[in-house]
Each structure stands twice: as C-alpha cells, then as structure tokens.
Tab-separated table of C-alpha atoms in Angstrom:
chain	number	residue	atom	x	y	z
K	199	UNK	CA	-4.772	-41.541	-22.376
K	200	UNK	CA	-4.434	-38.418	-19.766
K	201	UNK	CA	-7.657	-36.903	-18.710
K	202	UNK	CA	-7.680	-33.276	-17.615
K	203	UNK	CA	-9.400	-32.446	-13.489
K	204	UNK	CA	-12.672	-32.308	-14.918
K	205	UNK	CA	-12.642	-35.778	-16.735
K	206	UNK	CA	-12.399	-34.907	-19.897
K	207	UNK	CA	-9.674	-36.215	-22.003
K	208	UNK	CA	-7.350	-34.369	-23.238
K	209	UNK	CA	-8.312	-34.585	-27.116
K	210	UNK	CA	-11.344	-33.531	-26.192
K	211	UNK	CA	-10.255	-30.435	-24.325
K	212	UNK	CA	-8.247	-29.113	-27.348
K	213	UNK	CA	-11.713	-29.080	-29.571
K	214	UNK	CA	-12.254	-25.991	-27.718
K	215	UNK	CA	-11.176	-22.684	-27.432
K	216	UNK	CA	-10.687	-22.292	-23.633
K	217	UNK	CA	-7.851	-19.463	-23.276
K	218	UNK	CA	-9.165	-16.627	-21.025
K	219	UNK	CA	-6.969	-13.411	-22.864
K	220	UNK	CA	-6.764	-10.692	-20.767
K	221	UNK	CA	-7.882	-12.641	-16.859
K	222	UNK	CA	-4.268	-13.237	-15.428
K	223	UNK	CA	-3.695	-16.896	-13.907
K	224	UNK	CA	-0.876	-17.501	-11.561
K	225	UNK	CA	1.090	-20.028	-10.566
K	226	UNK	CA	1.282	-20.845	-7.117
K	227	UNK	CA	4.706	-19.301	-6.173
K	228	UNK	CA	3.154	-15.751	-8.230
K	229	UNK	CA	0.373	-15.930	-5.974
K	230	UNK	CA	2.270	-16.203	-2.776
K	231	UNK	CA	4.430	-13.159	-3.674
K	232	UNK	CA	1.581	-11.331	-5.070
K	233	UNK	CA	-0.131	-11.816	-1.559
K	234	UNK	CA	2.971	-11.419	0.212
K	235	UNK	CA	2.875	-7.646	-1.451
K	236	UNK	CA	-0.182	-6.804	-0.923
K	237	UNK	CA	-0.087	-7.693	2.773
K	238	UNK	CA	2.836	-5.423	3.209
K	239	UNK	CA	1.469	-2.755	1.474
K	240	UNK	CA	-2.214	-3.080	3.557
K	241	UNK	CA	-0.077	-2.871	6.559
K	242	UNK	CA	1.639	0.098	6.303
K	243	UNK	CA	-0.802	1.513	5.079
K	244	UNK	CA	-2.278	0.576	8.829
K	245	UNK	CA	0.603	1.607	10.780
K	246	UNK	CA	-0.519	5.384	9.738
K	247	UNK	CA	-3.737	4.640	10.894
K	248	UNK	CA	-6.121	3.268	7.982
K	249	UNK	CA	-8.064	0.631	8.155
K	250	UNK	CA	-8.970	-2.309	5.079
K	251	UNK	CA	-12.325	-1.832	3.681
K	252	UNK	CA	-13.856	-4.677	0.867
K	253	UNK	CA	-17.220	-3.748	-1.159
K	254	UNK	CA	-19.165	-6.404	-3.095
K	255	UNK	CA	-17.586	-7.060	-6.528
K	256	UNK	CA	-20.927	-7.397	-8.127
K	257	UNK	CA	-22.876	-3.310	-8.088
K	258	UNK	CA	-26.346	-2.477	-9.484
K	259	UNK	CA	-25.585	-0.792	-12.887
K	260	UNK	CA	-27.665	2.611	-11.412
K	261	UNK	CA	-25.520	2.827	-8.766
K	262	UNK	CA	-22.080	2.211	-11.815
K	263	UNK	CA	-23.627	5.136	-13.312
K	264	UNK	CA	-24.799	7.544	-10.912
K	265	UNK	CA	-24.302	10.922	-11.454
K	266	UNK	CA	-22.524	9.898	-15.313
K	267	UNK	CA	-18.989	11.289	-14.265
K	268	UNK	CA	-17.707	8.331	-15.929
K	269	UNK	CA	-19.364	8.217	-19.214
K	270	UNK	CA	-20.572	10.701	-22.255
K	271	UNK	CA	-24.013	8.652	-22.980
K	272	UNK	CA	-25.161	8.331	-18.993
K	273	UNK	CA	-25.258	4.865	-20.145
K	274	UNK	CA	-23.241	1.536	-18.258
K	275	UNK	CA	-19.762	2.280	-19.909
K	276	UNK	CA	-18.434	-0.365	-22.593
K	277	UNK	CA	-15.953	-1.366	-20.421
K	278	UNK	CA	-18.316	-3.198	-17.917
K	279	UNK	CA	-18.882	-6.579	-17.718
K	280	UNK	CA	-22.737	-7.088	-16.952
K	281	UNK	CA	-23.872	-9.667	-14.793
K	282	UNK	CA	-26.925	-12.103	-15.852
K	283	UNK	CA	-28.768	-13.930	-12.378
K	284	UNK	CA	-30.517	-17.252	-13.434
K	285	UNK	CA	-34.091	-17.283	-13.819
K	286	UNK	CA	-34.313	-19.201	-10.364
K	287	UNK	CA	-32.764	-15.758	-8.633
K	288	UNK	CA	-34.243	-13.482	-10.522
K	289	UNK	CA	-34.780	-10.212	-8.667
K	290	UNK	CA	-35.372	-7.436	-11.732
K	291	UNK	CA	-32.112	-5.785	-10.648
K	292	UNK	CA	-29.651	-5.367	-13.516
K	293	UNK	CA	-26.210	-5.961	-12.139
K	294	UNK	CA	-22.744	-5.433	-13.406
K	295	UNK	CA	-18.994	-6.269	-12.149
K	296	UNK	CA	-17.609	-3.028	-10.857
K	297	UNK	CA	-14.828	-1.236	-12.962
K	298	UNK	CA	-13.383	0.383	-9.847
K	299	UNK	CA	-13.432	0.929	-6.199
K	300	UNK	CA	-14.550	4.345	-5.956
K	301	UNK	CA	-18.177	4.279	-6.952
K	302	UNK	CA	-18.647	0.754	-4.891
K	303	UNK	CA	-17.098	2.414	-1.453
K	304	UNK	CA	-19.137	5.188	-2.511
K	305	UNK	CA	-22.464	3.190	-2.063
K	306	UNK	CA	-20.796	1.117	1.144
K	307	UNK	CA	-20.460	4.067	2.907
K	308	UNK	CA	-24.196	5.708	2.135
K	309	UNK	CA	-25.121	2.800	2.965
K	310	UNK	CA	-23.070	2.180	6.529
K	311	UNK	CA	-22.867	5.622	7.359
K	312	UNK	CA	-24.447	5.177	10.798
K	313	UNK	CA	-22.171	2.623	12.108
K	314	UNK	CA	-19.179	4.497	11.040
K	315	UNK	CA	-17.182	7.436	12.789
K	316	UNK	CA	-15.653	10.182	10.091
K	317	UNK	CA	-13.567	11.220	9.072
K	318	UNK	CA	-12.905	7.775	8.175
K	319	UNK	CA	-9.578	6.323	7.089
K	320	UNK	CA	-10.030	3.664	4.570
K	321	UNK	CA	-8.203	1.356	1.572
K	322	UNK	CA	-8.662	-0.730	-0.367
K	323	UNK	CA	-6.840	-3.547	-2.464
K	324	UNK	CA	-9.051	-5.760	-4.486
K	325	UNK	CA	-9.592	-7.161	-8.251
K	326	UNK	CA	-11.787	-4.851	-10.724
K	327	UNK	CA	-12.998	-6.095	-14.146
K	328	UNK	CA	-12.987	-3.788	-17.669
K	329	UNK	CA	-14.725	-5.588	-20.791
K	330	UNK	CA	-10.850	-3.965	-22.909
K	331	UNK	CA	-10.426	-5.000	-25.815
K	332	UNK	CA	-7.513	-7.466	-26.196
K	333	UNK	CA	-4.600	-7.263	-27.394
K	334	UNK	CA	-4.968	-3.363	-27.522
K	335	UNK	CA	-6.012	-2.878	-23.793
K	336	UNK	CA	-3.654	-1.023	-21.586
K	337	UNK	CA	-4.225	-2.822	-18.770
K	338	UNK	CA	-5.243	-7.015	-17.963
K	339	UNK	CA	-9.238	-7.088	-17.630
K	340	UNK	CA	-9.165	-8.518	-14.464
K	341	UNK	CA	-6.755	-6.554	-12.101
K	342	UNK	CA	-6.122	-5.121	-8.605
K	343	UNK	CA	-6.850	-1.687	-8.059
K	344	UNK	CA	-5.982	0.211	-4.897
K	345	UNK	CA	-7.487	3.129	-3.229
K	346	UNK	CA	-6.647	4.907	-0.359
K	347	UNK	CA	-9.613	7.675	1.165
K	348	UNK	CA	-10.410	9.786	4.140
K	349	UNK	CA	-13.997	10.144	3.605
K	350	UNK	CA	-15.508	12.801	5.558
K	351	UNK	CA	-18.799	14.345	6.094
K	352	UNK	CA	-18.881	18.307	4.853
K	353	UNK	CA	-15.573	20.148	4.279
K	354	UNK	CA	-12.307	18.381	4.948
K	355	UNK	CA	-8.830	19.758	5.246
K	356	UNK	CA	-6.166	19.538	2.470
K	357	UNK	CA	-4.241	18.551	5.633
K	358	UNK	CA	-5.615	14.840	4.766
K	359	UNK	CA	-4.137	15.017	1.311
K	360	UNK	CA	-0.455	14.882	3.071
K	361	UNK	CA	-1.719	11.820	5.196
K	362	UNK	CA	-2.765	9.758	1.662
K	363	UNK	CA	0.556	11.193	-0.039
K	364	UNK	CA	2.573	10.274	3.513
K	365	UNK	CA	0.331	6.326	3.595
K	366	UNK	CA	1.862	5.880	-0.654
K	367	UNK	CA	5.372	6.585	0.487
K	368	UNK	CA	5.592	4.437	3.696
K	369	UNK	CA	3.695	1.357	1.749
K	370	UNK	CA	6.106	1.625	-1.358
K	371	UNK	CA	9.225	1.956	0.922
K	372	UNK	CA	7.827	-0.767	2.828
K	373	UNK	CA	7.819	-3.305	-0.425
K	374	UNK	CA	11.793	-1.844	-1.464
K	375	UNK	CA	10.209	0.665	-3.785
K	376	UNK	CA	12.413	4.100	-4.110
K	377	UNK	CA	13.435	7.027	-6.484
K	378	UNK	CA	8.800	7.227	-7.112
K	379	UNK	CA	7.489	10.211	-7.237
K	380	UNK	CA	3.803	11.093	-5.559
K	381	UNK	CA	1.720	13.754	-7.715
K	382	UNK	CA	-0.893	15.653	-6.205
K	383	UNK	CA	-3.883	17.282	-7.974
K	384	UNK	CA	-6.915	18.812	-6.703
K	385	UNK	CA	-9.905	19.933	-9.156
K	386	UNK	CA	-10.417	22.861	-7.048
K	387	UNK	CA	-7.290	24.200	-8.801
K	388	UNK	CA	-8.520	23.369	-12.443
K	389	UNK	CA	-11.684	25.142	-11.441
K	390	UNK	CA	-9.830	28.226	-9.863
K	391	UNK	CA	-7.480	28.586	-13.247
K	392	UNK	CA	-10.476	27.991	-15.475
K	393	UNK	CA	-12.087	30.831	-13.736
K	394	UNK	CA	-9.743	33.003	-13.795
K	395	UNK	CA	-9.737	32.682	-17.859
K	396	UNK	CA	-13.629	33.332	-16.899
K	397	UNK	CA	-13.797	29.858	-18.668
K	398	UNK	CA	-16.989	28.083	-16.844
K	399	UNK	CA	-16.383	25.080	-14.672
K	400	UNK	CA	-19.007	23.331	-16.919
K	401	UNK	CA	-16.664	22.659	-19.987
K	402	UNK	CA	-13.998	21.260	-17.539
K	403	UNK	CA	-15.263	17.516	-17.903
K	404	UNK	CA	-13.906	17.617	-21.645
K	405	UNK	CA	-10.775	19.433	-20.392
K	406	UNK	CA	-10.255	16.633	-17.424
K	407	UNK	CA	-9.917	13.870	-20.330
K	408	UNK	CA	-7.217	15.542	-22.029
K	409	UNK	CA	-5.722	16.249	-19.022
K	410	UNK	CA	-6.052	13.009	-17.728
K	411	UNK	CA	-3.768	11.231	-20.708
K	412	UNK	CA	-0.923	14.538	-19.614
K	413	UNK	CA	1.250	11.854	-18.070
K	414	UNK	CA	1.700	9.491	-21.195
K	415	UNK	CA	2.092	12.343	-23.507
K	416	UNK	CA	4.339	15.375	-24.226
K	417	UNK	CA	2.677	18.701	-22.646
K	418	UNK	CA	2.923	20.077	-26.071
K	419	UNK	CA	0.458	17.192	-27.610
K	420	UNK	CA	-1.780	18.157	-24.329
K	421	UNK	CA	-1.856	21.348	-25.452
K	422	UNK	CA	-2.630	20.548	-29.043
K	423	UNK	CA	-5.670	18.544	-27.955
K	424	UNK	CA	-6.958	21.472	-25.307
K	425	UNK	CA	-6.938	24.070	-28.883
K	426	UNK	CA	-8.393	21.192	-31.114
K	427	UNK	CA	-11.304	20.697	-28.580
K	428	UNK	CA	-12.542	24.606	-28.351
K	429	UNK	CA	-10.045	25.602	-25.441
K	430	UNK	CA	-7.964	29.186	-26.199
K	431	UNK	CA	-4.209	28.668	-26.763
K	432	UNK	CA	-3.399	30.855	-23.772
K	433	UNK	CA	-5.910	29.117	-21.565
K	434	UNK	CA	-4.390	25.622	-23.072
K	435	UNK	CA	-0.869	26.768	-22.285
K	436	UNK	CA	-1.834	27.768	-18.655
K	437	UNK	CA	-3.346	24.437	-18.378
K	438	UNK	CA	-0.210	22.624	-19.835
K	439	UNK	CA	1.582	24.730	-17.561
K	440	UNK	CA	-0.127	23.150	-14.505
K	441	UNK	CA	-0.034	19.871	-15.504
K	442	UNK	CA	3.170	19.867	-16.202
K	443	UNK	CA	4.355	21.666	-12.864
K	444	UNK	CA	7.167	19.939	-11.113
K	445	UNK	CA	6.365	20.848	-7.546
K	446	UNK	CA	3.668	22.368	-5.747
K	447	UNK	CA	5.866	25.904	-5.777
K	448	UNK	CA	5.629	25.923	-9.332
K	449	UNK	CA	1.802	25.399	-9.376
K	450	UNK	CA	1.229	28.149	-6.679
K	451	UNK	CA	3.539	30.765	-8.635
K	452	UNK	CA	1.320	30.531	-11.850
K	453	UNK	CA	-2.200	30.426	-9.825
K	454	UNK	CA	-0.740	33.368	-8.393
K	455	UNK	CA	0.091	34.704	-11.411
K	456	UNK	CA	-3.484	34.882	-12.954
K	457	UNK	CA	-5.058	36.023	-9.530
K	458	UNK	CA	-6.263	32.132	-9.076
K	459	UNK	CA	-4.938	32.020	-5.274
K	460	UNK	CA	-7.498	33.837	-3.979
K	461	UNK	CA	-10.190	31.957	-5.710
K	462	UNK	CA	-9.845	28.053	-5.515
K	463	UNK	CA	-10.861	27.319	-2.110
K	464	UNK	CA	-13.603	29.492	-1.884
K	465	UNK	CA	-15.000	27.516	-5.184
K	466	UNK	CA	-16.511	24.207	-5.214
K	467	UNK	CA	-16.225	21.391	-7.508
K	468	UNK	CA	-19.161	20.359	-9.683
K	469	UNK	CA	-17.581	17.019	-12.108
C-alpha cells in the first residue's frame, strides 16, 4: 500500500476533496523559470535605478479600505480573503490578505517615511490573493502582481511617468518580449475633459469603471455603457475618444479641442 508525505494512505487521501482551484502549483522546473523571470525583470528594472521593495502579505482590513476607492459599500471588498488569528494570538485586529500592492506600499511608506529619501524609486513583484469565483474568474486567486512607483512627497513631474514607461520597456526587452505596447493615462486628463463638459469630477468614479473595462471591449460598447449610466452622448463620445487615442498626439489634439489643455494640470485629482 503507498502512503502519501503526510502518512496517510492513499485510499484515505481520495475520501477527501483536497484540490485547491484557482492557487497555481508548480512543478519544480515552472518554478525555476518563473524565478528565473522575475529576477530578470527586478533587475532591469534596477539598472534604471529602482530599487525592490516587499510589504507584509497579511494588511489590517482599515488600512484595505481606506479612503473606499476600491469599493461601492466602504466595506472589505468580496474579493478579499480575511484572515482569522487563533485565540492564543488574539490581538482584536481584523486582518485580511492584501488584493494588491498599492494600498500595502501605501501604508509601508507612511509608515517608513523617515528613513526614506524621495522621491523614491520603488517595485515590486510579489503574490496577491482575490476570493474570484472559479471557474468564471479572470485571473488565478493567488497571483503575482507587479508595480513599479516613484513616490514622492508634494507635486511630482510627469517627467517620472517616462522613467516607469522607459523601466516596462527595458524589463520586457530584457525577458525577449517585443512588438508590446506601453499605455499611459493620467486622471488629471479625465478630470480636465470632464470639466470642460462642466461635468463635476465627483461622478468620475462611475465613469473610471467603464473606462477601466475600454481595453477588453469595443469603444463603441464603452460608449454605450457611459449613456446607459447618466453620461451625455457627446461627453461619452469625447471620453471614447480618449480612451481610445492611439498616441499621446491624438489625446493632446482633442483636449485641445475642448479648451482642456489649459486646465488639467492646474486641477487636482480627488478618486
């Protein structure tokens, strides 16, 4: 009779369900080419001068939720796996596995902020957890994210976009990747348009989740949505418009267009 590492027969074993759908296991050649990726990406991201950053993968659920930009209720989002400490540990805290590397580097660098020098060039590659539902989910539940910041204290120049945009094209070249494109956006330009259709910056959270699905859809089904949710056809077609913009030319000739040049970086961004 085979037993399996733990003991346990393998009759046993089969009593119970013990798949894991949607948390990717690897073999131990995947792993060493998954590693060997992510090492090549990390360093050239460093040979343009950022520097590997790792936040605890376990977050207070406040600190998930602050400020709500991620959610409609203000509540922890469905997606979140929430974290249960034994009664031995106990500390009151609620605690959840964080969905993303944003809102965690977020809190780091509150947190750090004395010991650090800014603007500070940071990334990140490590594993985030979403509670998806499987088979439907888009996406594995367990997977690596990436982010790449320059995290500064006041105003910083769009200069710093380029460097990001310049750190994605040296890391993909650096793994064989080619023929990618990099797209840019910047709220500040929503914000400008928006006001120029003397639309207030307030409704734009709707308008950034319609937006936000503009790459897996047709521009025309964007559009659709933007009308069906409140938003003027003209205003939705300007909005299409931008989205859909090829290169930064294009963008620039319709802000200029509705008088938006003038206006977006003299407005600030409010999610």
């Amino acid at each position: 009779m085979s037993t399996t590492a733990s003991g346990r027969d393998d009759a046993s074993v089969r009593q119970f369900d013990i798949s894991m759908p949607g948390f990717p296991e690897s073999l131990p050649a995947d792993v060493m080419f998954e590693q060997d990726i992510i090492r090549t990406i990390g360093k050239g991201f460093e040979a343009r001068g950022f520097r590997p950053l790792d936040s605890a993968c376990i977050q207070r659920q406040e600190v998930l939720v602050a400020g709500g930009a991620q959610y409609l209720d203000g509540g922890i989002p469905e997606f979140a796996f929430t974290v249960q400490e034994p009664p031995e540990s106990y500390t009151g805290a609620n605690f959840a596995l964080r969905y993303d590397l944003t809102v965690p580097v977020s809190r780091f660098i509150a947190e750090h902020s004395g010991k650090l020098s800014f603007p500070l060039h940071v990334y990140q590659i490590n594993k985030v957890w979403r509670a998806e539902q499987m088979p439907t989910a888009t996406h594995w539940r367990e997977f690596y994210q990436c982010d790449v910041d320059v995290i500064g204290q006041g105003e910083l120049s769009l200069l710093y976009d380029a460097e990001i945009a310049n750190a994605l094209v040296g890391a993909f070249r650096n793994i064989g990747v080619d023929g990618f494109t990099v797209r840019i956006s910047n709220r500040k330009v929503l914000a400008a348009l928006l006001d120029s259709h003397d639309v207030r910056v307030h409704r734009a959270r709707a308008i950034v989740q319609i937006l936000d699905k503009g790459n897996r859809q047709p521009v025309e089904e964007t559009v659709i949505q933007l009308v069906a949710s409140g938003i003027p056809e003209h205003v939705a077609a300007d909005l299409g418009r931008l989205v859909s913009s090829p290169t930064l030319s294009d963008a620039r000739d319709l802000l200029k267009l509705r008088g938006a040049d003038a206006r977006w970086a003299s407005r600030s961004w409010t999610p």
